PDB file of C-alpha atoms in Angstrom:
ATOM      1  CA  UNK A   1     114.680  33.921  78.618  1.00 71.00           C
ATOM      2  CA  UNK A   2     114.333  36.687  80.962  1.00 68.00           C
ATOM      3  CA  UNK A   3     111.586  38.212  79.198  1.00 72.00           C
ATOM      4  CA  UNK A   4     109.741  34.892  79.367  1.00 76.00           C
ATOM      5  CA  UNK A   5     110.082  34.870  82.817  1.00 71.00           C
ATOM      6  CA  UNK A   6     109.045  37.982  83.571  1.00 68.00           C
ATOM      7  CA  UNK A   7     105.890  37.078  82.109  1.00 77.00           C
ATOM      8  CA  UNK A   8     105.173  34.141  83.937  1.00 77.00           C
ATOM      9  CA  UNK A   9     106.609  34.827  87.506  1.00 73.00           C
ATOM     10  CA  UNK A  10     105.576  37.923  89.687  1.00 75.00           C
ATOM     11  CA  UNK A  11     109.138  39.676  90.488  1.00 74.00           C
ATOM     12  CA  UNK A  12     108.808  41.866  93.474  1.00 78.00           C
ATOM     13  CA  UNK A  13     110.102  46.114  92.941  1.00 81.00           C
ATOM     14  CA  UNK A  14     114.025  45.811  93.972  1.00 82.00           C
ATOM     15  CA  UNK A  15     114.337  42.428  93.262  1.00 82.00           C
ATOM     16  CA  UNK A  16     117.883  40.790  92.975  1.00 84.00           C
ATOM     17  CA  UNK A  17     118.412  38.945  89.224  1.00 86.00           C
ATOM     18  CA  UNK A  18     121.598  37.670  89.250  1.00 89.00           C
ATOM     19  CA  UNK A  19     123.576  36.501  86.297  1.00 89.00           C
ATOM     20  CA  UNK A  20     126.575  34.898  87.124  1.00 91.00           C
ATOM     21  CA  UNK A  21     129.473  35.479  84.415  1.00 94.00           C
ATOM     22  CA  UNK A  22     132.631  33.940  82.923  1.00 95.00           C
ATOM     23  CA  UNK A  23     135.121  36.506  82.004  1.00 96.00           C
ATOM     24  CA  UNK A  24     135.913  35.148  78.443  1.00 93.00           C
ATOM     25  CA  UNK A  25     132.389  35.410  77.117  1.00 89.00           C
ATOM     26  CA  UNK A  26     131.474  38.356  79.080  1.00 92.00           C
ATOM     27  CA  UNK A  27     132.403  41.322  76.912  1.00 92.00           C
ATOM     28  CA  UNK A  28     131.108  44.922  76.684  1.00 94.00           C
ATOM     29  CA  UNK A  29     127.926  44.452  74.337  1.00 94.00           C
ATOM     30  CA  UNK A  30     126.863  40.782  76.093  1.00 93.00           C
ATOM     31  CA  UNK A  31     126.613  42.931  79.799  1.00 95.00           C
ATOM     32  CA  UNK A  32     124.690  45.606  78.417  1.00 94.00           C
ATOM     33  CA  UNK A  33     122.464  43.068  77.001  1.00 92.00           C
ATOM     34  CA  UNK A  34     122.080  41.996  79.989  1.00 91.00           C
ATOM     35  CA  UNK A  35     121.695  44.811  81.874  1.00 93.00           C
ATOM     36  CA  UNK A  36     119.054  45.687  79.168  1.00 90.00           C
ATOM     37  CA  UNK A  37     117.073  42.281  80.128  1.00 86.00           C
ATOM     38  CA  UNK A  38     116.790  43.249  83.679  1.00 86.00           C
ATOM     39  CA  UNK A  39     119.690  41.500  85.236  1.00 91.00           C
ATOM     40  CA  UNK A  40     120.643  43.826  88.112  1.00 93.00           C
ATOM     41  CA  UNK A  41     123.495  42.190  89.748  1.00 94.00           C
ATOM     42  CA  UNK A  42     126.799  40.396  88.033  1.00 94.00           C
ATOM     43  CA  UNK A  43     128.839  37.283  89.591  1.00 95.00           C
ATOM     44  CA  UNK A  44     131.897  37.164  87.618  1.00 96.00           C
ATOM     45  CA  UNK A  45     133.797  34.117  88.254  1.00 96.00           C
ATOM     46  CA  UNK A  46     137.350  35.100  88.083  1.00 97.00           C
ATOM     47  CA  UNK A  47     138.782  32.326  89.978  1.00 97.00           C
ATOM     48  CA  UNK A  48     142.196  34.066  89.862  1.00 97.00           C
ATOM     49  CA  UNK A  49     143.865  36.918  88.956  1.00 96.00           C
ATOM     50  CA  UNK A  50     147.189  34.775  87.718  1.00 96.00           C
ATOM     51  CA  UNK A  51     147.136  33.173  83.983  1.00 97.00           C
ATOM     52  CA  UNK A  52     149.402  30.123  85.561  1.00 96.00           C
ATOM     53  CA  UNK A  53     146.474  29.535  88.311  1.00 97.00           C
ATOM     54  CA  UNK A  54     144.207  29.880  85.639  1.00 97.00           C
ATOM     55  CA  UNK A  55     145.711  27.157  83.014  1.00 95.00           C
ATOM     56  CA  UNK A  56     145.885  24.972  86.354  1.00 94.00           C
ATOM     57  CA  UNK A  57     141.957  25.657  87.002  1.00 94.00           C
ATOM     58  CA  UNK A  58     141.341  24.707  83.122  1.00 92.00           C
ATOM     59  CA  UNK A  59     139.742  28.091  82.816  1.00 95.00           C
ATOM     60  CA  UNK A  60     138.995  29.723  79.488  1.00 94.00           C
ATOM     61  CA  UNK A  61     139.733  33.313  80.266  1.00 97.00           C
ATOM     62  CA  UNK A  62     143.008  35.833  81.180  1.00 96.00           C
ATOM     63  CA  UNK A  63     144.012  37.885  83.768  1.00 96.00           C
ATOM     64  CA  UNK A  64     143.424  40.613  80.601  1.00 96.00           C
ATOM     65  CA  UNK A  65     139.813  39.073  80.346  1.00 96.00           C
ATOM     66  CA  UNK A  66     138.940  39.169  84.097  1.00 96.00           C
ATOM     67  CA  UNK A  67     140.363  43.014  84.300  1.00 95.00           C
ATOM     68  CA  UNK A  68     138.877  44.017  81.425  1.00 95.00           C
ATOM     69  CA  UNK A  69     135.176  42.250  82.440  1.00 96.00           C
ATOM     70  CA  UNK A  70     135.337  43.543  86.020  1.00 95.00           C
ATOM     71  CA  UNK A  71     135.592  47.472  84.678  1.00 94.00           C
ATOM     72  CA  UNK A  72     132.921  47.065  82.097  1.00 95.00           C
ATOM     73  CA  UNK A  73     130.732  45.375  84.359  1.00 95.00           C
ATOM     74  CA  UNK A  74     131.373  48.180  87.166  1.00 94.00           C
ATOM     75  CA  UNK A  75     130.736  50.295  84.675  1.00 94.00           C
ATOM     76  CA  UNK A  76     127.093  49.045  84.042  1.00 95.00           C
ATOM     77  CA  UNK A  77     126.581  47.332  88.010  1.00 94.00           C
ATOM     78  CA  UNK A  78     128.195  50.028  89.980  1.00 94.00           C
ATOM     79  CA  UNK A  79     128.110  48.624  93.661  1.00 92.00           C
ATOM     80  CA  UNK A  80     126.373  45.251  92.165  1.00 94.00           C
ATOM     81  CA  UNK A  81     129.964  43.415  91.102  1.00 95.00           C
ATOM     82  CA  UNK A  82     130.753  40.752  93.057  1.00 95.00           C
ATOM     83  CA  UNK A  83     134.046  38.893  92.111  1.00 96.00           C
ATOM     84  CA  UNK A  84     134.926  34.911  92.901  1.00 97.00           C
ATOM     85  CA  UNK A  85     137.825  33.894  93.920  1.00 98.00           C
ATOM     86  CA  UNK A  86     139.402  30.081  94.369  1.00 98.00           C
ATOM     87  CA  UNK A  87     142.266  29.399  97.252  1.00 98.00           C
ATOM     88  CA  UNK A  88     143.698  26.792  98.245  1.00 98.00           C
ATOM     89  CA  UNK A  89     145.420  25.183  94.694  1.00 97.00           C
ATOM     90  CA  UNK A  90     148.374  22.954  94.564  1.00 96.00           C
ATOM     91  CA  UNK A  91     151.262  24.952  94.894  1.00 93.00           C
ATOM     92  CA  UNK A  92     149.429  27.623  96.486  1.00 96.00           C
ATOM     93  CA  UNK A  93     150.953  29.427  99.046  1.00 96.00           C
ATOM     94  CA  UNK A  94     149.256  31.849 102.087  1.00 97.00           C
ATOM     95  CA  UNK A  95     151.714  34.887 100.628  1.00 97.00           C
ATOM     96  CA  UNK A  96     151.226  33.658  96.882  1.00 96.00           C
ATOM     97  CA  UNK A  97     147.130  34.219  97.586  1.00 98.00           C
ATOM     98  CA  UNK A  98     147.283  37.136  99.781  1.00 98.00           C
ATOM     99  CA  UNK A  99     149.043  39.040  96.938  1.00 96.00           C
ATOM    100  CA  UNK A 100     146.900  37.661  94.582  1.00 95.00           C
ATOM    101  CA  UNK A 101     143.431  38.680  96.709  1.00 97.00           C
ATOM    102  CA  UNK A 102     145.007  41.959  97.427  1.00 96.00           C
ATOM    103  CA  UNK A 103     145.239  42.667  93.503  1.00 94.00           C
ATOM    104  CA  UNK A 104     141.899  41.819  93.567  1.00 95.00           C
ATOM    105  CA  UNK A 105     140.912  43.972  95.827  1.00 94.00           C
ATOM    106  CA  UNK A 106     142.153  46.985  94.329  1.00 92.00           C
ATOM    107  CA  UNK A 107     140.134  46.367  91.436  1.00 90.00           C
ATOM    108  CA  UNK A 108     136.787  44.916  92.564  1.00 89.00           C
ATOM    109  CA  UNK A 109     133.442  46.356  93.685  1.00 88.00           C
ATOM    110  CA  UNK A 110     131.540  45.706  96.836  1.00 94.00           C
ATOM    111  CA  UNK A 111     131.384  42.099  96.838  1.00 95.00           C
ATOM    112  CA  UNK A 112     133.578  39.298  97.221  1.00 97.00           C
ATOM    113  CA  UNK A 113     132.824  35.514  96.982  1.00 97.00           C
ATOM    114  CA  UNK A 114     135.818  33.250  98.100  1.00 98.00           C
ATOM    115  CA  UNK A 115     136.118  29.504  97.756  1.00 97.00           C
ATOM    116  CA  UNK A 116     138.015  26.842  98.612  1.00 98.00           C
ATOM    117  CA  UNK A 117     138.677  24.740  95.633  1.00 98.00           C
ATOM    118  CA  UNK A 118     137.314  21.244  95.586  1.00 95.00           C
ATOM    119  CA  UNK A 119     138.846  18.703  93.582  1.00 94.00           C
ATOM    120  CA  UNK A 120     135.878  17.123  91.243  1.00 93.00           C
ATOM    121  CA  UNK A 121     135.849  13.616  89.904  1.00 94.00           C
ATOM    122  CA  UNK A 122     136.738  13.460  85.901  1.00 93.00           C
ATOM    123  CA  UNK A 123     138.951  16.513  85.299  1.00 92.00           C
ATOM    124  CA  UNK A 124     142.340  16.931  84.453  1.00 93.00           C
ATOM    125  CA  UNK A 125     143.264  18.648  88.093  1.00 94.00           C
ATOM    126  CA  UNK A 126     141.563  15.972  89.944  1.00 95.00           C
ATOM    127  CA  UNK A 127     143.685  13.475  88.122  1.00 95.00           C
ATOM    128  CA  UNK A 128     146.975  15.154  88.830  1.00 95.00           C
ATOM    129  CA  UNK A 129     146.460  15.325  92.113  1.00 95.00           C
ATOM    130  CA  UNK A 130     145.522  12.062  92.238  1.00 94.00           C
ATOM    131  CA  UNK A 131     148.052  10.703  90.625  1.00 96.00           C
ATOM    132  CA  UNK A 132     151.097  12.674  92.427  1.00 95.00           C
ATOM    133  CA  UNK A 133     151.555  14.686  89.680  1.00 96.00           C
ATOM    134  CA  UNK A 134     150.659  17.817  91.518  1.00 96.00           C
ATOM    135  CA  UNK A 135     150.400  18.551  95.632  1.00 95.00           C
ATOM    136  CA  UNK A 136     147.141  18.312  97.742  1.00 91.00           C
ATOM    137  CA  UNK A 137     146.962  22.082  99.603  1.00 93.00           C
ATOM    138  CA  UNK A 138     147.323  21.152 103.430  1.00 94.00           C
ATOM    139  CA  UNK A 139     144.231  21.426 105.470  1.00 96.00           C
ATOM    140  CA  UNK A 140     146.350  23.719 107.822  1.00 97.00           C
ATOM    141  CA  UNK A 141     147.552  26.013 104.741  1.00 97.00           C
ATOM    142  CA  UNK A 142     144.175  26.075 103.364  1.00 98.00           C
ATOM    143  CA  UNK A 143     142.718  26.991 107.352  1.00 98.00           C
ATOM    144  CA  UNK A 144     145.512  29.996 107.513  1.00 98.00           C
ATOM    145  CA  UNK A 145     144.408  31.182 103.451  1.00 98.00           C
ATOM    146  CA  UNK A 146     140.986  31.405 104.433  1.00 98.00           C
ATOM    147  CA  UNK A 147     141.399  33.299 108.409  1.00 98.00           C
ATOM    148  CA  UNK A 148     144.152  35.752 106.376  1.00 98.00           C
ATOM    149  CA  UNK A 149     141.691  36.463 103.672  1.00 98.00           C
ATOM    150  CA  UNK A 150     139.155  37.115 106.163  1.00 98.00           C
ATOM    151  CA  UNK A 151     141.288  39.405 108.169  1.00 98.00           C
ATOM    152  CA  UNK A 152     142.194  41.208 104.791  1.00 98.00           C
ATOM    153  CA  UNK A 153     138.985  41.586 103.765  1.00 98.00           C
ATOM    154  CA  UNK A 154     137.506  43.007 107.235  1.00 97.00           C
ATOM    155  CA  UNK A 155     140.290  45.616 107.242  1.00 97.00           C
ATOM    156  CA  UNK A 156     139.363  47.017 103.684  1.00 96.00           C
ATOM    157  CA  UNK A 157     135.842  47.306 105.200  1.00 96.00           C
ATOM    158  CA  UNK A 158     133.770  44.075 104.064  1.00 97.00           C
ATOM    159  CA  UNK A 159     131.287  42.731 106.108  1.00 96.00           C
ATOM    160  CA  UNK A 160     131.194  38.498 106.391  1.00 96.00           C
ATOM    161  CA  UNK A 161     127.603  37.597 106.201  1.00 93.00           C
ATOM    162  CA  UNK A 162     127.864  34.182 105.564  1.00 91.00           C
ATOM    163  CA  UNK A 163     130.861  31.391 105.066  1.00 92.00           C
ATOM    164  CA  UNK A 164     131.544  32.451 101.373  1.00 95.00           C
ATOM    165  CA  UNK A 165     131.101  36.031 100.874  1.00 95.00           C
ATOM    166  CA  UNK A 166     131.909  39.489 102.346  1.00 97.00           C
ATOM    167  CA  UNK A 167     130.001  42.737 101.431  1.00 96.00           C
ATOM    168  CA  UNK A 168     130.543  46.396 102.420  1.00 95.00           C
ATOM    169  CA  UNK A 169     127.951  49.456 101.754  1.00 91.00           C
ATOM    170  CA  UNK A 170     125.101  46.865 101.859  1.00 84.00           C
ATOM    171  CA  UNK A 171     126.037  44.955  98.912  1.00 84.00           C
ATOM    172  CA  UNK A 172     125.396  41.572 100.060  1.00 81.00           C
ATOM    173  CA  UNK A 173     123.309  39.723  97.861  1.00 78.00           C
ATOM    174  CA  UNK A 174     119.982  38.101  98.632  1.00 76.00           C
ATOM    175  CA  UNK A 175     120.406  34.858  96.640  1.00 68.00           C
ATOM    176  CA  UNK A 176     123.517  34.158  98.493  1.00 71.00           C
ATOM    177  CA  UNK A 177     121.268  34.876 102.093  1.00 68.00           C
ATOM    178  CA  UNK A 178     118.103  32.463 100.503  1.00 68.00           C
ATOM    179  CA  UNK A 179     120.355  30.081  99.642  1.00 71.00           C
ATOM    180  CA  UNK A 180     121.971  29.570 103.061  1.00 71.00           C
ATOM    181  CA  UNK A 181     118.911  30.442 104.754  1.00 72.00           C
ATOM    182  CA  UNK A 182     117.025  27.838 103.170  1.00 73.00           C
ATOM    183  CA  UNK A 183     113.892  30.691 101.791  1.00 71.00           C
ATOM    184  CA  UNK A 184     113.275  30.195  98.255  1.00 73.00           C
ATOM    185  CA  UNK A 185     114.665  31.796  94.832  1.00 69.00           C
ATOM    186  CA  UNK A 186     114.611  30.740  91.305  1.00 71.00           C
ATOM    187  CA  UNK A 187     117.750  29.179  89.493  1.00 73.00           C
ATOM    188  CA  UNK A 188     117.854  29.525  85.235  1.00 72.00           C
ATOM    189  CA  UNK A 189     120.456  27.757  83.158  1.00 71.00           C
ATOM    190  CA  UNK A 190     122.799  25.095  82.801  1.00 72.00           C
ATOM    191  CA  UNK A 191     123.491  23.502  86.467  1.00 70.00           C
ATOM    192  CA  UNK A 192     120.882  26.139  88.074  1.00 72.00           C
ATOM    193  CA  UNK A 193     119.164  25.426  90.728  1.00 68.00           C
ATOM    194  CA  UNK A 194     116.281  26.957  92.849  1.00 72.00           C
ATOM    195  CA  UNK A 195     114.231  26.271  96.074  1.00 72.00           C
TER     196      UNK A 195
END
């Protein structure tokens, strides 16, 4: 796919090709595939760095996956890793995320994503919650998560440049400043999207 598109649109010197990852199908030889096809920056969406917060999230991958992805792929992207991470999931607690974001941040690169989870229509979560089974994060906890992770994340020397993410040594990424800036960029794959 990449090669294809190399042939048919004009990539500027430098430019940012992003592949955004899932830690349970993105092993050693797949990244250096990738790497190989001129992807130049990796989004690996860990989510969580706890197996219970995983199962909750109906993710596919481990705590052993996401640690073993994140040093392959810094391995291969040195200073072009960015991690994701989800807050604000029932039964989440400020302290229960802040230890979990500060274990990621002894083990990630120069980029962090963070999001606050949304509840979508037609999972299993949403239906829980839904139907009392599990407990909708307060707006006020979820407000606290998010200023403490920014506070963290400012005193271990990342720079917010937008809502989502935080850089340091000039590792934001360009796709995340199009995107929010409204300039253009090209999307590939399932539930990709450009402008």
């Amino acid at each position: 796919i990449l090669d294809t598109i190399s042939q048919c649109a004009h990539l500027a010197e430098g430019a940012e090709v992003t592949l955004e990852a899932n830690p349970a199908s993105a092993d050693a030889l797949h990244l250096s595939k990738f790497q190989k096809a001129g992807v130049n920056r990796l989004s690996i969406g860990v989510q969580s760095l706890d197996n219970a917060e995983l199962k909750l999230l109906g993710r596919n991958h481990t705590t052993c996956d996401a640690l073993r992805t994140l040093e392959e792929a810094k391995k291969l992207f040195p200073g072009r890793t960015s991690i994701d991470l989800i807050f604000g999931l029932p039964g989440q607690t400020v302290a229960s995320w802040l230890q979990g974001l500060e274990k990621a941040l002894a083990l990630c690169d120069d980029h962090v994503s963070l999001y606050q989870l949304t509840l979508e229509r037609g999972t299993s979560l949403f239906k829980q919650v839904h139907q009392g089974f599990l407990p909708i994060t307060n707006v006020d906890i979820i407000s606290e998560m998010y200023e403490c992770a920014r506070h963290v994340l400012q005193n271990s020397g990342f720079h917010q440049y937008e809502v989502s993410n935080f850089s340091k040594n000039g590792a934001f990424s360009t796709h995340n400043l199009s995107y929010w800036q409204g300039s253009q960029y090209i999307g590939i794959g399932p539930g990709a999207h450009g402008r």
